[in-house]
Tab-separated table of C-alpha atoms and ligand atoms in Angstrom:
chain	number	residue	atom	x	y	z
A	3	MET	CA	-25.905	-2.978	16.958
A	4	LYS	CA	-26.858	-4.014	13.459
A	5	LYS	CA	-29.609	-6.706	13.215
A	6	PHE	CA	-28.138	-10.217	12.861
A	7	ASN	CA	-28.221	-11.421	9.230
A	8	PRO	CA	-27.771	-15.191	9.159
A	9	ASN	CA	-26.718	-14.869	5.467
A	10	GLU	CA	-23.786	-12.704	6.516
A	11	LYS	CA	-21.104	-15.368	6.921
A	12	ASN	CA	-18.201	-13.237	8.074
A	13	ILE	CA	-19.774	-11.695	11.101
A	14	HIS	CA	-20.931	-13.471	14.192
A	15	LEU	CA	-22.695	-12.085	17.309
A	16	ILE	CA	-21.290	-13.693	20.480
A	17	HIS	CA	-22.740	-12.301	23.756
A	18	GLU	CA	-23.475	-9.002	21.920
A	19	LYS	CA	-19.689	-8.777	21.035
A	20	LEU	CA	-18.916	-8.281	17.395
A	21	ILE	CA	-16.308	-10.849	16.256
A	22	ILE	CA	-14.943	-10.310	12.809
A	23	MET	CA	-13.760	-13.553	11.054
A	24	ASP	CA	-10.192	-13.915	10.144
A	25	ASP	CA	-10.164	-14.017	6.403
A	26	LYS	CA	-11.982	-10.772	5.975
A	27	ILE	CA	-9.354	-8.681	7.802
A	28	LEU	CA	-6.446	-7.390	5.724
A	29	ILE	CA	-3.291	-6.461	7.609
A	30	THR	CA	-1.096	-4.152	5.480
A	31	GLY	CA	2.538	-4.314	6.567
A	32	GLY	CA	1.496	-7.700	7.969
A	33	LYS	CA	4.968	-9.085	8.110
A	34	GLY	CA	6.535	-6.181	9.989
A	35	LEU	CA	6.898	-5.490	13.684
A	36	VAL	CA	3.314	-4.394	14.341
A	37	GLY	CA	1.467	-6.342	11.570
A	38	SER	CA	3.037	-9.650	12.671
A	39	SER	CA	1.953	-9.069	16.212
A	40	ILE	CA	-1.708	-9.049	15.215
A	41	GLU	CA	-3.099	-12.501	15.783
A	42	LYS	CA	-5.682	-12.310	13.027
A	43	GLY	CA	-6.062	-11.477	9.356
A	44	ILE	CA	-4.458	-11.836	5.990
A	45	LYS	CA	-0.845	-10.636	6.359
A	46	LEU	CA	0.107	-8.515	3.378
A	47	GLY	CA	3.865	-7.933	3.004
A	48	SER	CA	5.906	-5.682	0.709
A	49	GLU	CA	5.255	-8.012	-2.145
A	50	ILE	CA	2.496	-5.681	-3.114
A	51	ASP	CA	3.870	-2.118	-3.666
A	52	LEU	CA	1.161	0.073	-2.012
A	53	ARG	CA	2.868	3.208	-3.453
A	54	ILE	CA	1.366	2.436	-6.881
A	55	PRO	CA	-2.402	3.138	-7.167
A	56	GLU	CA	-3.083	0.578	-9.806
A	57	ILE	CA	-1.374	-2.227	-7.975
A	58	THR	CA	-3.083	-1.295	-4.625
A	59	TYR	CA	-6.590	-1.020	-6.492
A	60	ASN	CA	-6.054	-4.401	-8.201
A	61	TYR	CA	-5.110	-6.093	-5.016
A	62	PHE	CA	-8.268	-4.763	-3.237
A	63	ASN	CA	-10.393	-5.613	-6.306
A	64	TYR	CA	-9.092	-9.160	-6.317
A	65	ASN	CA	-9.139	-9.862	-2.547
A	66	LYS	CA	-12.077	-7.705	-1.458
A	67	PRO	CA	-11.146	-7.307	2.257
A	68	GLU	CA	-13.955	-6.077	4.369
A	69	TYR	CA	-11.858	-4.754	7.170
A	70	VAL	CA	-8.286	-3.313	7.091
A	71	ILE	CA	-5.636	-2.729	9.803
A	72	HIS	CA	-3.283	-0.476	7.929
A	73	CYS	CA	0.224	-0.813	9.451
A	74	ALA	CA	2.289	-0.531	6.128
A	75	ALA	CA	4.616	2.325	6.195
A	76	MET	CA	8.237	3.413	5.572
A	77	VAL	CA	9.489	3.516	9.104
A	78	GLY	CA	12.786	3.749	10.829
A	79	GLY	CA	14.732	5.202	13.653
A	80	LEU	CA	16.277	8.690	14.137
A	81	GLY	CA	19.149	8.153	11.745
A	82	ARG	CA	16.991	6.855	8.917
A	83	ASN	CA	14.453	9.730	9.274
A	84	ILE	CA	17.319	12.291	9.136
A	85	ASN	CA	18.993	10.664	6.103
A	86	TYR	CA	15.830	9.883	3.947
A	87	LYS	CA	13.495	12.775	4.416
A	88	GLY	CA	12.266	12.871	0.778
A	89	LYS	CA	11.568	9.209	0.590
A	90	PHE	CA	9.757	9.170	4.047
A	91	TYR	CA	7.354	11.802	2.760
A	92	TYR	CA	6.719	10.306	-0.662
A	93	ASP	CA	6.469	6.588	0.297
A	94	ASN	CA	4.140	7.239	3.222
A	95	ILE	CA	1.858	9.765	1.622
A	96	MET	CA	1.425	7.421	-1.450
A	97	ILE	CA	0.910	4.296	0.636
A	98	ASN	CA	-1.675	5.959	2.918
A	99	THR	CA	-3.446	7.695	0.161
A	100	ASN	CA	-3.772	4.498	-1.940
A	101	VAL	CA	-4.871	2.152	0.850
A	102	LEU	CA	-7.613	4.445	2.064
A	103	GLU	CA	-8.908	5.223	-1.445
A	104	SER	CA	-8.907	1.584	-2.510
A	105	SER	CA	-10.604	0.763	0.725
A	106	ARG	CA	-13.390	3.307	0.073
A	107	ILE	CA	-13.867	2.203	-3.620
A	108	HIS	CA	-14.109	-1.455	-2.489
A	109	ASP	CA	-16.635	-0.794	0.439
A	110	VAL	CA	-14.180	-1.693	3.214
A	111	LYS	CA	-16.299	-1.365	6.314
A	112	LYS	CA	-13.603	-0.240	8.669
A	113	VAL	CA	-10.071	0.817	8.405
A	114	VAL	CA	-7.697	1.161	11.536
A	115	SER	CA	-4.670	3.330	10.494
A	116	PHE	CA	-1.445	3.821	12.406
A	117	LEU	CA	-0.042	7.190	13.230
A	118	SER	CA	2.855	7.694	15.789
A	119	THR	CA	3.547	10.123	18.721
A	120	CYS	CA	6.358	11.626	16.719
A	121	ILE	CA	3.681	13.365	14.697
A	122	PHE	CA	2.778	15.662	17.618
A	123	PRO	CA	4.215	19.176	17.706
A	124	ASP	CA	7.789	19.414	19.111
A	125	GLU	CA	6.776	22.500	21.225
A	126	VAL	CA	3.442	21.998	22.961
A	127	ASN	CA	2.117	21.744	26.524
A	128	TYR	CA	2.880	18.328	27.818
A	129	PRO	CA	1.531	15.717	28.337
A	130	LEU	CA	0.478	14.954	24.718
A	131	THR	CA	-3.297	14.393	24.237
A	132	GLU	CA	-5.093	13.481	21.123
A	133	ASP	CA	-6.481	17.051	20.470
A	134	LYS	CA	-2.900	18.536	20.107
A	135	ILE	CA	-1.772	16.741	16.911
A	136	HIS	CA	-2.070	19.767	14.565
A	137	LEU	CA	-1.030	22.531	17.085
A	138	GLY	CA	2.313	23.225	15.583
A	139	PRO	CA	5.289	21.812	13.667
A	140	PRO	CA	6.755	18.383	14.494
A	141	HIS	CA	10.359	17.826	15.417
A	142	GLU	CA	12.820	18.670	12.618
A	143	SER	CA	14.378	15.258	12.662
A	144	ASN	CA	11.234	13.594	11.335
A	145	TYR	CA	8.906	16.255	9.980
A	146	PRO	CA	8.285	14.553	6.595
A	147	TYR	CA	7.142	11.359	8.220
A	148	ALA	CA	5.120	13.282	10.765
A	149	TYR	CA	3.344	15.377	8.213
A	150	ALA	CA	2.630	12.398	6.016
A	151	LYS	CA	1.044	10.641	8.995
A	152	ARG	CA	-0.873	13.744	10.008
A	153	MET	CA	-2.469	13.747	6.473
A	154	LEU	CA	-3.492	10.179	7.193
A	155	ASP	CA	-5.540	11.578	10.136
A	156	VAL	CA	-6.798	14.272	7.725
A	157	GLN	CA	-7.852	11.750	5.117
A	158	THR	CA	-9.505	9.500	7.583
A	159	ARG	CA	-11.608	12.332	8.993
A	160	ALA	CA	-12.434	13.642	5.493
A	161	TYR	CA	-13.630	10.227	4.459
A	162	ARG	CA	-15.768	9.907	7.636
A	163	GLU	CA	-17.492	13.266	6.779
A	164	GLN	CA	-18.000	12.919	2.963
A	165	TYR	CA	-18.633	9.130	2.753
A	166	GLY	CA	-19.885	8.335	6.182
A	167	LEU	CA	-17.204	5.635	6.501
A	168	ASN	CA	-16.205	4.288	9.980
A	169	TYR	CA	-12.449	4.728	9.436
A	170	VAL	CA	-10.333	5.385	12.533
A	171	SER	CA	-6.659	5.875	13.555
A	172	VAL	CA	-4.519	5.093	16.481
A	173	ILE	CA	-1.271	6.701	17.787
A	174	PRO	CA	1.187	4.343	19.334
A	175	THR	CA	4.222	5.561	21.119
A	176	ASN	CA	7.713	3.897	20.226
A	177	ILE	CA	7.029	0.255	19.554
A	178	TYR	CA	9.537	-2.574	20.093
A	179	GLY	CA	9.364	-6.385	20.075
A	180	ILE	CA	9.979	-9.505	18.022
A	181	ASN	CA	10.140	-9.242	14.281
A	182	ASP	CA	11.581	-5.725	14.572
A	183	ASN	CA	14.270	-4.305	12.199
A	184	PHE	CA	17.678	-4.681	14.024
A	185	SER	CA	19.521	-2.559	11.409
A	186	LEU	CA	22.454	-0.756	12.996
A	187	GLU	CA	21.946	2.447	10.844
A	188	ASN	CA	18.220	2.545	10.219
A	189	GLY	CA	16.694	0.780	13.297
A	190	HIS	CA	14.920	2.186	16.321
A	191	VAL	CA	16.789	2.534	19.490
A	192	ILE	CA	15.768	-0.745	21.319
A	193	PRO	CA	16.529	-3.135	18.385
A	194	THR	CA	19.681	-1.260	17.272
A	195	LEU	CA	21.116	-1.203	20.807
A	196	MET	CA	20.281	-4.941	21.241
A	197	HIS	CA	22.221	-5.638	18.063
A	198	LYS	CA	25.153	-3.407	18.996
A	199	LEU	CA	25.347	-5.216	22.476
A	200	TYR	CA	25.306	-8.559	20.788
A	201	LEU	CA	28.158	-7.618	18.592
A	202	SER	CA	30.164	-5.931	21.397
A	203	GLN	CA	29.691	-8.981	23.425
A	204	THR	CA	30.692	-11.305	20.610
A	205	ASN	CA	33.701	-9.193	19.417
A	206	LYS	CA	34.758	-7.979	22.803
A	207	THR	CA	34.371	-4.309	21.613
A	208	ASP	CA	33.061	-1.058	23.214
A	209	PHE	CA	29.287	-0.647	23.202
A	210	VAL	CA	28.563	2.769	21.575
A	211	VAL	CA	25.364	4.617	22.206
A	212	TRP	CA	24.229	7.738	20.242
A	213	GLY	CA	23.954	11.106	21.988
A	214	SER	CA	23.905	12.185	25.519
A	215	GLY	CA	21.594	9.449	26.846
A	216	LYS	CA	19.399	12.144	28.372
A	217	PRO	CA	16.389	12.084	26.031
A	218	LEU	CA	13.309	10.457	27.464
A	219	ARG	CA	11.019	7.925	25.617
A	220	GLU	CA	7.851	5.887	26.181
A	221	PHE	CA	7.885	2.373	24.788
A	222	ILE	CA	4.982	-0.068	24.100
A	223	TYR	CA	5.607	-3.816	23.499
A	224	SER	CA	4.439	-4.860	19.946
A	225	LYS	CA	2.097	-7.696	21.372
A	226	ASP	CA	0.162	-5.077	23.255
A	227	VAL	CA	-0.216	-3.041	20.110
A	228	GLY	CA	-1.470	-6.186	18.353
A	229	LYS	CA	-4.178	-6.671	21.007
A	230	LEU	CA	-5.113	-3.014	21.087
A	231	SER	CA	-5.419	-2.708	17.278
A	232	LEU	CA	-7.892	-5.668	17.195
A	233	TRP	CA	-9.798	-3.929	19.990
A	234	ALA	CA	-9.978	-0.704	18.014
A	235	LEU	CA	-11.137	-2.673	14.920
A	236	ASN	CA	-14.001	-4.131	17.010
A	237	HIS	CA	-14.806	-1.219	19.422
A	238	TYR	CA	-13.253	2.142	18.559
A	239	ASP	CA	-15.374	4.292	16.368
A	240	GLU	CA	-14.480	7.975	17.150
A	241	ASP	CA	-13.347	10.529	14.568
A	242	ILE	CA	-10.229	11.513	16.556
A	243	PRO	CA	-7.404	9.183	16.946
A	244	ILE	CA	-6.496	7.447	20.247
A	245	ILE	CA	-3.096	7.193	21.890
A	246	PHE	CA	-1.699	3.696	22.646
A	247	SER	CA	1.029	4.061	25.355
A	248	PRO	CA	1.574	2.980	28.953
A	249	SER	CA	2.513	6.677	29.427
A	250	GLN	CA	5.659	5.931	31.352
A	251	GLU	CA	8.829	7.624	30.380
A	252	ILE	CA	12.432	6.136	30.639
A	253	SER	CA	15.723	7.897	29.796
A	254	ILE	CA	17.987	6.403	27.223
A	255	ILE	CA	20.613	5.986	29.934
A	256	ASP	CA	18.201	3.850	32.113
A	257	LEU	CA	17.229	2.004	28.912
A	258	VAL	CA	20.946	1.239	28.283
A	259	ASP	CA	21.331	-0.038	31.892
A	260	LEU	CA	18.434	-2.356	31.272
A	261	LEU	CA	19.844	-3.726	28.123
A	262	VAL	CA	23.341	-4.211	29.583
A	263	LYS	CA	21.928	-6.064	32.480
A	264	GLU	CA	19.875	-8.307	30.076
A	265	PHE	CA	23.047	-9.165	28.048
A	266	ASN	CA	25.148	-9.344	31.217
A	267	PHE	CA	27.654	-7.137	29.349
A	268	LYS	CA	30.763	-6.312	31.263
A	269	GLY	CA	32.552	-4.187	28.613
A	270	LYS	CA	32.785	-0.341	28.203
A	271	VAL	CA	29.695	1.668	27.358
A	272	ILE	CA	30.391	4.973	25.424
A	273	PHE	CA	28.025	7.785	24.760
A	274	ASP	CA	28.905	9.268	21.282
A	275	LYS	CA	27.820	12.839	21.662
A	276	THR	CA	28.671	13.435	17.979
A	277	LYS	CA	25.517	11.519	17.181
A	278	PRO	CA	21.956	13.066	17.388
A	279	ASP	CA	19.635	13.054	20.499
A	280	GLY	CA	16.536	13.791	18.356
A	281	GLN	CA	13.459	15.052	20.132
A	282	PHE	CA	14.030	15.394	23.841
A	283	ARG	CA	10.803	13.731	24.996
A	284	LYS	CA	7.221	12.757	23.781
A	285	PRO	CA	5.233	12.282	27.008
A	286	THR	CA	1.707	11.106	26.529
A	287	ASP	CA	-1.520	11.054	28.498
A	288	ASN	CA	-3.363	7.825	27.876
A	289	SER	CA	-6.408	8.581	29.844
A	290	LYS	CA	-8.643	8.253	26.728
A	291	LEU	CA	-7.490	4.577	26.313
A	292	LYS	CA	-7.908	3.943	29.984
A	293	SER	CA	-11.442	5.358	29.783
A	294	TYR	CA	-12.203	2.520	27.438
A	295	LEU	CA	-9.888	-0.214	28.966
A	296	PRO	CA	-9.268	0.633	32.520
A	297	ASP	CA	-7.879	-2.830	33.196
A	298	PHE	CA	-5.609	-3.156	30.149
A	299	LYS	CA	-2.201	-4.673	31.353
A	300	PHE	CA	0.689	-3.245	29.457
A	301	THR	CA	3.743	-5.577	29.291
A	302	SER	CA	6.539	-4.202	31.470
A	303	ILE	CA	9.629	-2.975	29.591
A	304	GLU	CA	11.726	-5.420	31.564
A	305	ASP	CA	9.483	-8.359	30.388
A	306	GLY	CA	9.261	-7.080	26.845
A	307	ILE	CA	12.946	-6.570	26.505
A	308	LYS	CA	13.674	-10.073	28.068
A	309	GLU	CA	11.312	-11.782	25.544
A	310	THR	CA	12.724	-9.737	22.539
A	311	VAL	CA	16.390	-10.405	23.509
A	312	ASN	CA	15.730	-14.228	23.765
A	313	TRP	CA	13.954	-14.144	20.416
A	314	PHE	CA	16.678	-11.960	18.798
A	315	ILE	CA	19.484	-14.473	19.948
A	316	GLN	CA	17.537	-17.512	18.840
A	317	ASN	CA	16.718	-16.081	15.366
A	318	TYR	CA	19.831	-13.922	14.829
A	319	ASP	CA	20.619	-15.501	11.365
A	320	ASN	CA	17.162	-14.829	9.977
A	321	ILE	CA	16.256	-11.423	11.423
A	322	ARG	CA	16.062	-8.076	9.502
A	323	LYS	CA	19.342	-6.423	10.195
B	677	GFB	O1	14.166	5.026	18.451
B	677	GFB	P1	14.796	6.248	17.904
B	677	GFB	O2	15.771	6.045	16.675
B	677	GFB	O3	13.678	7.305	17.492
B	677	GFB	O4	15.776	6.988	18.996
B	677	GFB	P2	13.093	8.630	18.008
B	677	GFB	C1	15.404	7.188	20.251
B	677	GFB	C2	16.546	7.814	21.103
B	677	GFB	O5	17.589	6.860	21.221
B	677	GFB	C3	17.236	9.043	20.552
B	677	GFB	C4	18.876	7.413	21.108
B	677	GFB	O6	17.505	9.976	21.561
B	677	GFB	C5	18.643	8.458	20.072
B	677	GFB	O7	19.586	9.445	20.211
B	677	GFB	N1	19.793	6.504	20.672
B	677	GFB	C6	20.970	6.035	21.359
B	677	GFB	C7	19.827	5.664	19.502
B	677	GFB	N2	21.688	5.147	20.544
B	677	GFB	C8	20.973	4.908	19.467
B	677	GFB	C9	21.282	4.135	18.364
B	677	GFB	O8	22.232	3.385	18.205
B	677	GFB	N3	20.318	4.085	17.290
B	677	GFB	C10	19.121	4.906	17.350
B	677	GFB	N4	18.269	4.899	16.407
B	677	GFB	N5	18.820	5.728	18.490
B	677	GFB	C11	11.606	8.142	15.950
B	677	GFB	C12	10.999	8.908	14.667
B	677	GFB	O9	12.183	9.068	16.704
B	677	GFB	O10	10.497	7.519	16.655
B	677	GFB	C13	10.222	7.973	13.808
B	677	GFB	O11	12.144	9.478	13.977
B	677	GFB	C14	9.219	7.214	14.604
B	677	GFB	O12	9.616	8.726	12.827
B	677	GFB	C15	9.829	6.512	15.798
B	677	GFB	O13	8.245	8.001	14.989
B	677	GFB	C16	8.827	5.905	16.603
B	677	GFB	O14	12.224	8.244	19.128
B	677	GFB	O15	14.131	9.610	18.227
């Protein structure tokens, strides 16, 4: 642990625990699902276009953040990934490259970057562990996003090696929660199905779900990701990424049952098999995280969905949709 320097205003040692002061942490993508769940830091939204090197550089030059939690990305559900493959590659490779390079040039002490479990190979021995990221091609539905995120892992490790920078990355599974994007075309499965159910309830129409319902997914509540990313900023220093997941799978059919119950929906549920199922499953092994935080309590999917549905209904007029 670095010797305490009283002149250093933004770092305090409390009981040997490193506490980084609020105004020195920059949260890119700070107004999105993940960024807004982090209870610290300067929340940077899309008002600054991080795809443009000069704009990114000038922002860092002017604000001089000392720590960065890098959540900014072009994201979306299965449908958006399939329909915007070029943009998913370009936007994410540019945003990540600029944020890490501007961080390096402006002496940012630590960057925590976000990957996703969809970057893992589609065909690999399950469960997914951190050492398997580059062992084969990702699923064809989202390979541009997956490779751009894999390159964020590569850039992070390269900067550690050449510049000795303590930059790290984390791999959350599918995230859901308040402040999500509830778009019917571009959203992830949980927010999109919530929106569809709400409309079916209101308009007395059938509730149409994509695909067979057989795929399996793991979900983590955004507030848990917020806590874990601050933990990583303060305590995770390894060169390989770490998986953030409760490592519990649920089928889309069972997820639909949970949502139908939460909305007390009595109408017809239809599985539209003309729509894609995407990757069949992405089961993770979270024992690395457990080795650090054996007592971390993940929010149950029932509680997370209940809280998100209440927030969704109360904020319907102002949500992203
Ligand atoms: O959340 P989701 O869009 O992303 O879809 P992925 C998950 C599953 O939900 C798929 C089913 O099996 C879909 O077929 N599903 C059922 C629906 N109804 C719907 C619906 O109305 N909308 C959507 N979107 N899905 C993404 C990656 O994959 O996971 C991203 O493409 C990112 O890059 C994200 O990594 C976390 O889990 O299939």
